[in-house]
């Protein structure tokens, strides 16, 4: 869905995990398409920082247990 279209719109309520989902998508895009440019844009610097922090958390999680994210 997000990777199949040029644009994507999600209508979600609060506390649904939108930031986490975008972090996963950004990481997947970086892995699947090396050297691609991923830009974080938000209405405030704190919101952008929150997304970057989620990406860092996913990176730490992967470094702790890389096998957890691999398929069989």
mmCIF file of N, CA and C in Angstrom:
data_model
loop_
_atom_site.group_PDB
_atom_site.id
_atom_site.type_symbol
_atom_site.label_atom_id
_atom_site.label_comp_id
_atom_site.label_asym_id
_atom_site.label_seq_id
_atom_site.Cartn_x
_atom_site.Cartn_y
_atom_site.Cartn_z
ATOM 1 N N UNK A 1 0.806 -1.198 0.000
ATOM 2 C CA UNK A 1 0.000 0.000 0.000
ATOM 3 C C UNK A 1 0.842 1.252 0.000
ATOM 4 N N UNK A 2 1.652 1.514 1.016
ATOM 5 C CA UNK A 2 2.475 2.721 1.035
ATOM 6 C C UNK A 2 3.556 2.657 -0.039
ATOM 7 N N UNK A 3 4.089 1.485 -0.299
ATOM 8 C CA UNK A 3 5.178 1.367 -1.262
ATOM 9 C C UNK A 3 4.688 1.203 -2.699
ATOM 10 N N UNK A 4 3.411 0.989 -2.892
ATOM 11 C CA UNK A 4 2.881 0.760 -4.228
ATOM 12 C C UNK A 4 2.394 2.026 -4.918
ATOM 13 N N UNK A 5 2.264 3.117 -4.177
ATOM 14 C CA UNK A 5 1.693 4.349 -4.726
ATOM 15 C C UNK A 5 2.647 5.518 -4.540
ATOM 16 N N UNK A 6 2.472 6.548 -5.355
ATOM 17 C CA UNK A 6 3.271 7.758 -5.208
ATOM 18 C C UNK A 6 2.848 8.567 -3.991
ATOM 19 N N UNK A 7 1.569 8.491 -3.639
ATOM 20 C CA UNK A 7 1.080 9.204 -2.457
ATOM 21 C C UNK A 7 0.239 8.262 -1.616
ATOM 22 N N UNK A 8 0.160 8.566 -0.353
ATOM 23 C CA UNK A 8 -0.554 7.708 0.582
ATOM 24 C C UNK A 8 -1.221 8.594 1.620
ATOM 25 N N UNK A 9 -2.474 8.338 1.918
ATOM 26 C CA UNK A 9 -3.205 9.088 2.937
ATOM 27 C C UNK A 9 -3.758 8.091 3.941
ATOM 28 N N UNK A 10 -3.488 8.333 5.205
ATOM 29 C CA UNK A 10 -4.037 7.496 6.271
ATOM 30 C C UNK A 10 -4.866 8.398 7.176
ATOM 31 N N UNK A 11 -6.087 8.020 7.385
ATOM 32 C CA UNK A 11 -6.943 8.765 8.301
ATOM 33 C C UNK A 11 -7.033 7.933 9.574
ATOM 34 N N UNK A 12 -6.385 8.418 10.620
ATOM 35 C CA UNK A 12 -6.269 7.645 11.848
ATOM 36 C C UNK A 12 -6.616 8.512 13.059
ATOM 37 N N UNK A 13 -7.080 7.848 14.093
ATOM 38 C CA UNK A 13 -7.334 8.559 15.344
ATOM 39 C C UNK A 13 -6.025 8.669 16.128
ATOM 40 N N UNK A 14 -6.129 9.222 17.301
ATOM 41 C CA UNK A 14 -4.944 9.388 18.137
ATOM 42 C C UNK A 14 -4.466 8.039 18.671
ATOM 43 N N UNK A 15 -3.179 7.952 18.938
ATOM 44 C CA UNK A 15 -2.573 6.779 19.588
ATOM 45 C C UNK A 15 -2.784 5.480 18.802
ATOM 46 N N UNK A 16 -2.668 5.557 17.473
ATOM 47 C CA UNK A 16 -2.824 4.363 16.647
ATOM 48 C C UNK A 16 -1.457 3.801 16.255
ATOM 49 N N UNK A 17 -0.389 4.533 16.464
ATOM 50 C CA UNK A 17 0.941 4.086 16.091
ATOM 51 C C UNK A 17 1.386 4.608 14.741
ATOM 52 N N UNK A 18 0.894 5.785 14.359
ATOM 53 C CA UNK A 18 1.247 6.353 13.043
ATOM 54 C C UNK A 18 2.748 6.614 12.942
ATOM 55 N N UNK A 19 3.335 7.161 13.988
ATOM 56 C CA UNK A 19 4.770 7.466 13.961
ATOM 57 C C UNK A 19 5.579 6.192 13.846
ATOM 58 N N UNK A 20 5.203 5.169 14.600
ATOM 59 C CA UNK A 20 5.915 3.897 14.550
ATOM 60 C C UNK A 20 5.805 3.283 13.160
ATOM 61 N N UNK A 21 4.615 3.336 12.570
ATOM 62 C CA UNK A 21 4.403 2.788 11.230
ATOM 63 C C UNK A 21 5.265 3.512 10.200
ATOM 64 N N UNK A 22 5.335 4.829 10.296
ATOM 65 C CA UNK A 22 6.183 5.592 9.368
ATOM 66 C C UNK A 22 7.661 5.270 9.574
ATOM 67 N N UNK A 23 8.053 5.039 10.815
ATOM 68 C CA UNK A 23 9.440 4.671 11.089
ATOM 69 C C UNK A 23 9.779 3.326 10.450
ATOM 70 N N UNK A 24 8.876 2.361 10.575
ATOM 71 C CA UNK A 24 9.081 1.047 9.952
ATOM 72 C C UNK A 24 9.166 1.202 8.430
ATOM 73 N N UNK A 25 8.273 1.994 7.863
ATOM 74 C CA UNK A 25 8.276 2.204 6.415
ATOM 75 C C UNK A 25 9.581 2.861 5.960
ATOM 76 N N UNK A 26 10.055 3.852 6.704
ATOM 77 C CA UNK A 26 11.310 4.526 6.342
ATOM 78 C C UNK A 26 12.486 3.552 6.394
ATOM 79 N N UNK A 27 12.516 2.707 7.420
ATOM 80 C CA UNK A 27 13.594 1.712 7.526
ATOM 81 C C UNK A 27 13.517 0.701 6.391
ATOM 82 N N UNK A 28 12.318 0.240 6.080
ATOM 83 C CA UNK A 28 12.151 -0.728 4.993
ATOM 84 C C UNK A 28 12.582 -0.125 3.663
ATOM 85 N N UNK A 29 12.213 1.119 3.427
ATOM 86 C CA UNK A 29 12.597 1.789 2.181
ATOM 87 C C UNK A 29 14.123 1.925 2.095
ATOM 88 N N UNK A 30 14.752 2.270 3.210
ATOM 89 C CA UNK A 30 16.209 2.415 3.226
ATOM 90 C C UNK A 30 16.908 1.096 2.935
ATOM 91 N N UNK A 31 16.361 0.002 3.444
ATOM 92 C CA UNK A 31 16.965 -1.312 3.230
ATOM 93 C C UNK A 31 16.716 -1.798 1.807
ATOM 94 N N UNK A 32 15.481 -1.638 1.336
ATOM 95 C CA UNK A 32 15.122 -2.149 0.011
ATOM 96 C C UNK A 32 15.661 -1.308 -1.140
ATOM 97 N N UNK A 33 15.834 -0.031 -0.894
ATOM 98 C CA UNK A 33 16.318 0.887 -1.934
ATOM 99 C C UNK A 33 17.525 1.668 -1.417
ATOM 100 N N UNK A 34 18.694 1.038 -1.388
ATOM 101 C CA UNK A 34 19.893 1.725 -0.894
ATOM 102 C C UNK A 34 20.135 3.037 -1.638
ATOM 103 N N UNK A 35 20.680 3.985 -0.952
ATOM 104 C CA UNK A 35 20.999 5.320 -1.468
ATOM 105 C C UNK A 35 19.762 6.160 -1.772
ATOM 106 N N UNK A 36 18.578 5.708 -1.356
ATOM 107 C CA UNK A 36 17.392 6.537 -1.553
ATOM 108 C C UNK A 36 17.370 7.635 -0.495
ATOM 109 N N UNK A 37 16.785 8.741 -0.835
ATOM 110 C CA UNK A 37 16.700 9.875 0.091
ATOM 111 C C UNK A 37 15.382 9.790 0.842
ATOM 112 N N UNK A 38 15.454 9.768 2.162
ATOM 113 C CA UNK A 38 14.263 9.728 3.007
ATOM 114 C C UNK A 38 14.224 11.036 3.781
ATOM 115 N N UNK A 39 13.166 11.779 3.599
ATOM 116 C CA UNK A 39 13.044 13.106 4.198
ATOM 117 C C UNK A 39 11.961 13.073 5.268
ATOM 118 N N UNK A 40 12.274 13.606 6.438
ATOM 119 C CA UNK A 40 11.305 13.701 7.529
ATOM 120 C C UNK A 40 10.771 15.124 7.559
ATOM 121 N N UNK A 41 9.453 15.249 7.385
ATOM 122 C CA UNK A 41 8.812 16.560 7.392
ATOM 123 C C UNK A 41 7.657 16.517 8.390
ATOM 124 N N UNK A 42 7.557 17.527 9.212
ATOM 125 C CA UNK A 42 6.438 17.598 10.154
ATOM 126 C C UNK A 42 6.158 19.059 10.476
ATOM 127 N N UNK A 43 5.083 19.280 11.217
ATOM 128 C CA UNK A 43 4.710 20.662 11.530
ATOM 129 C C UNK A 43 5.602 21.275 12.601
ATOM 130 N N UNK A 44 6.246 20.438 13.425
ATOM 131 C CA UNK A 44 7.167 20.970 14.440
ATOM 132 C C UNK A 44 8.451 20.147 14.465
ATOM 133 N N UNK A 45 9.486 20.751 14.985
ATOM 134 C CA UNK A 45 10.772 20.065 15.100
ATOM 135 C C UNK A 45 10.669 18.888 16.073
ATOM 136 N N UNK A 46 9.871 19.036 17.124
ATOM 137 C CA UNK A 46 9.695 17.952 18.090
ATOM 138 C C UNK A 46 9.047 16.723 17.458
ATOM 139 N N UNK A 47 8.058 16.941 16.592
ATOM 140 C CA UNK A 47 7.405 15.810 15.925
ATOM 141 C C UNK A 47 8.379 15.095 14.995
ATOM 142 N N UNK A 48 9.189 15.842 14.278
ATOM 143 C CA UNK A 48 10.199 15.232 13.409
ATOM 144 C C UNK A 48 11.211 14.460 14.252
ATOM 145 N N UNK A 49 11.605 15.037 15.373
ATOM 146 C CA UNK A 49 12.536 14.365 16.279
ATOM 147 C C UNK A 49 11.966 13.078 16.828
ATOM 148 N N UNK A 50 10.650 13.067 17.078
ATOM 149 C CA UNK A 50 9.983 11.867 17.566
ATOM 150 C C UNK A 50 10.082 10.738 16.536
ATOM 151 N N UNK A 51 9.881 11.061 15.270
ATOM 152 C CA UNK A 51 9.987 10.053 14.210
ATOM 153 C C UNK A 51 11.422 9.543 14.099
ATOM 154 N N UNK A 52 12.373 10.449 14.142
ATOM 155 C CA UNK A 52 13.782 10.044 14.071
ATOM 156 C C UNK A 52 14.130 9.151 15.269
ATOM 157 N N UNK A 53 13.585 9.465 16.448
ATOM 158 C CA UNK A 53 13.829 8.639 17.633
ATOM 159 C C UNK A 53 13.261 7.237 17.458
ATOM 160 N N UNK A 54 12.081 7.124 16.861
ATOM 161 C CA UNK A 54 11.484 5.800 16.604
ATOM 162 C C UNK A 54 12.370 4.991 15.657
ATOM 163 N N UNK A 55 12.936 5.658 14.656
ATOM 164 C CA UNK A 55 13.845 4.976 13.727
ATOM 165 C C UNK A 55 15.084 4.490 14.479
ATOM 166 N N UNK A 56 15.615 5.334 15.361
ATOM 167 C CA UNK A 56 16.774 4.932 16.172
ATOM 168 C C UNK A 56 16.422 3.744 17.069
ATOM 169 N N UNK A 57 15.205 3.750 17.631
ATOM 170 C CA UNK A 57 14.765 2.627 18.478
ATOM 171 C C UNK A 57 14.694 1.333 17.681
ATOM 172 N N UNK A 58 14.173 1.407 16.451
ATOM 173 C CA UNK A 58 14.116 0.218 15.593
ATOM 174 C C UNK A 58 15.524 -0.275 15.255
ATOM 175 N N UNK A 59 16.432 0.654 15.042
ATOM 176 C CA UNK A 59 17.820 0.304 14.739
ATOM 177 C C UNK A 59 18.456 -0.442 15.924
ATOM 178 N N UNK A 60 18.216 0.051 17.132
ATOM 179 C CA UNK A 60 18.746 -0.611 18.327
ATOM 180 C C UNK A 60 18.121 -1.993 18.507
ATOM 181 N N UNK A 61 16.819 -2.094 18.253
ATOM 182 C CA UNK A 61 16.128 -3.376 18.360
ATOM 183 C C UNK A 61 16.719 -4.394 17.381
ATOM 184 N N UNK A 62 16.992 -3.954 16.159
ATOM 185 C CA UNK A 62 17.584 -4.838 15.158
ATOM 186 C C UNK A 62 18.991 -5.266 15.565
ATOM 187 N N UNK A 63 19.771 -4.334 16.098
ATOM 188 C CA UNK A 63 21.135 -4.686 16.500
ATOM 189 C C UNK A 63 21.130 -5.691 17.652
ATOM 190 N N UNK A 64 20.113 -5.603 18.527
ATOM 191 C CA UNK A 64 19.990 -6.544 19.646
ATOM 192 C C UNK A 64 19.658 -7.946 19.157
ATOM 193 N N UNK A 65 18.758 -8.040 18.176
ATOM 194 C CA UNK A 65 18.284 -9.342 17.723
ATOM 195 C C UNK A 65 17.985 -9.304 16.223
ATOM 196 N N UNK A 66 19.010 -9.349 15.376
ATOM 197 C CA UNK A 66 18.802 -9.251 13.930
ATOM 198 C C UNK A 66 17.971 -10.400 13.351
ATOM 199 N N UNK A 67 17.996 -11.567 13.986
ATOM 200 C CA UNK A 67 17.228 -12.708 13.481
ATOM 201 C C UNK A 67 15.726 -12.500 13.624
ATOM 202 N N UNK A 68 15.308 -11.646 14.539
ATOM 203 C CA UNK A 68 13.880 -11.429 14.795
ATOM 204 C C UNK A 68 13.175 -10.806 13.575
ATOM 205 N N UNK A 69 13.899 -10.080 12.747
ATOM 206 C CA UNK A 69 13.303 -9.403 11.619
ATOM 207 C C UNK A 69 13.484 -10.154 10.309
ATOM 208 N N UNK A 70 14.185 -11.266 10.334
ATOM 209 C CA UNK A 70 14.415 -12.025 9.101
ATOM 210 C C UNK A 70 13.324 -13.058 8.901
ATOM 211 N N UNK A 71 12.982 -13.274 7.638
ATOM 212 C CA UNK A 71 11.999 -14.304 7.321
ATOM 213 C C UNK A 71 12.724 -15.624 7.118
ATOM 214 N N UNK A 72 11.986 -16.707 7.214
ATOM 215 C CA UNK A 72 12.601 -18.033 7.066
ATOM 216 C C UNK A 72 12.808 -18.381 5.637
#
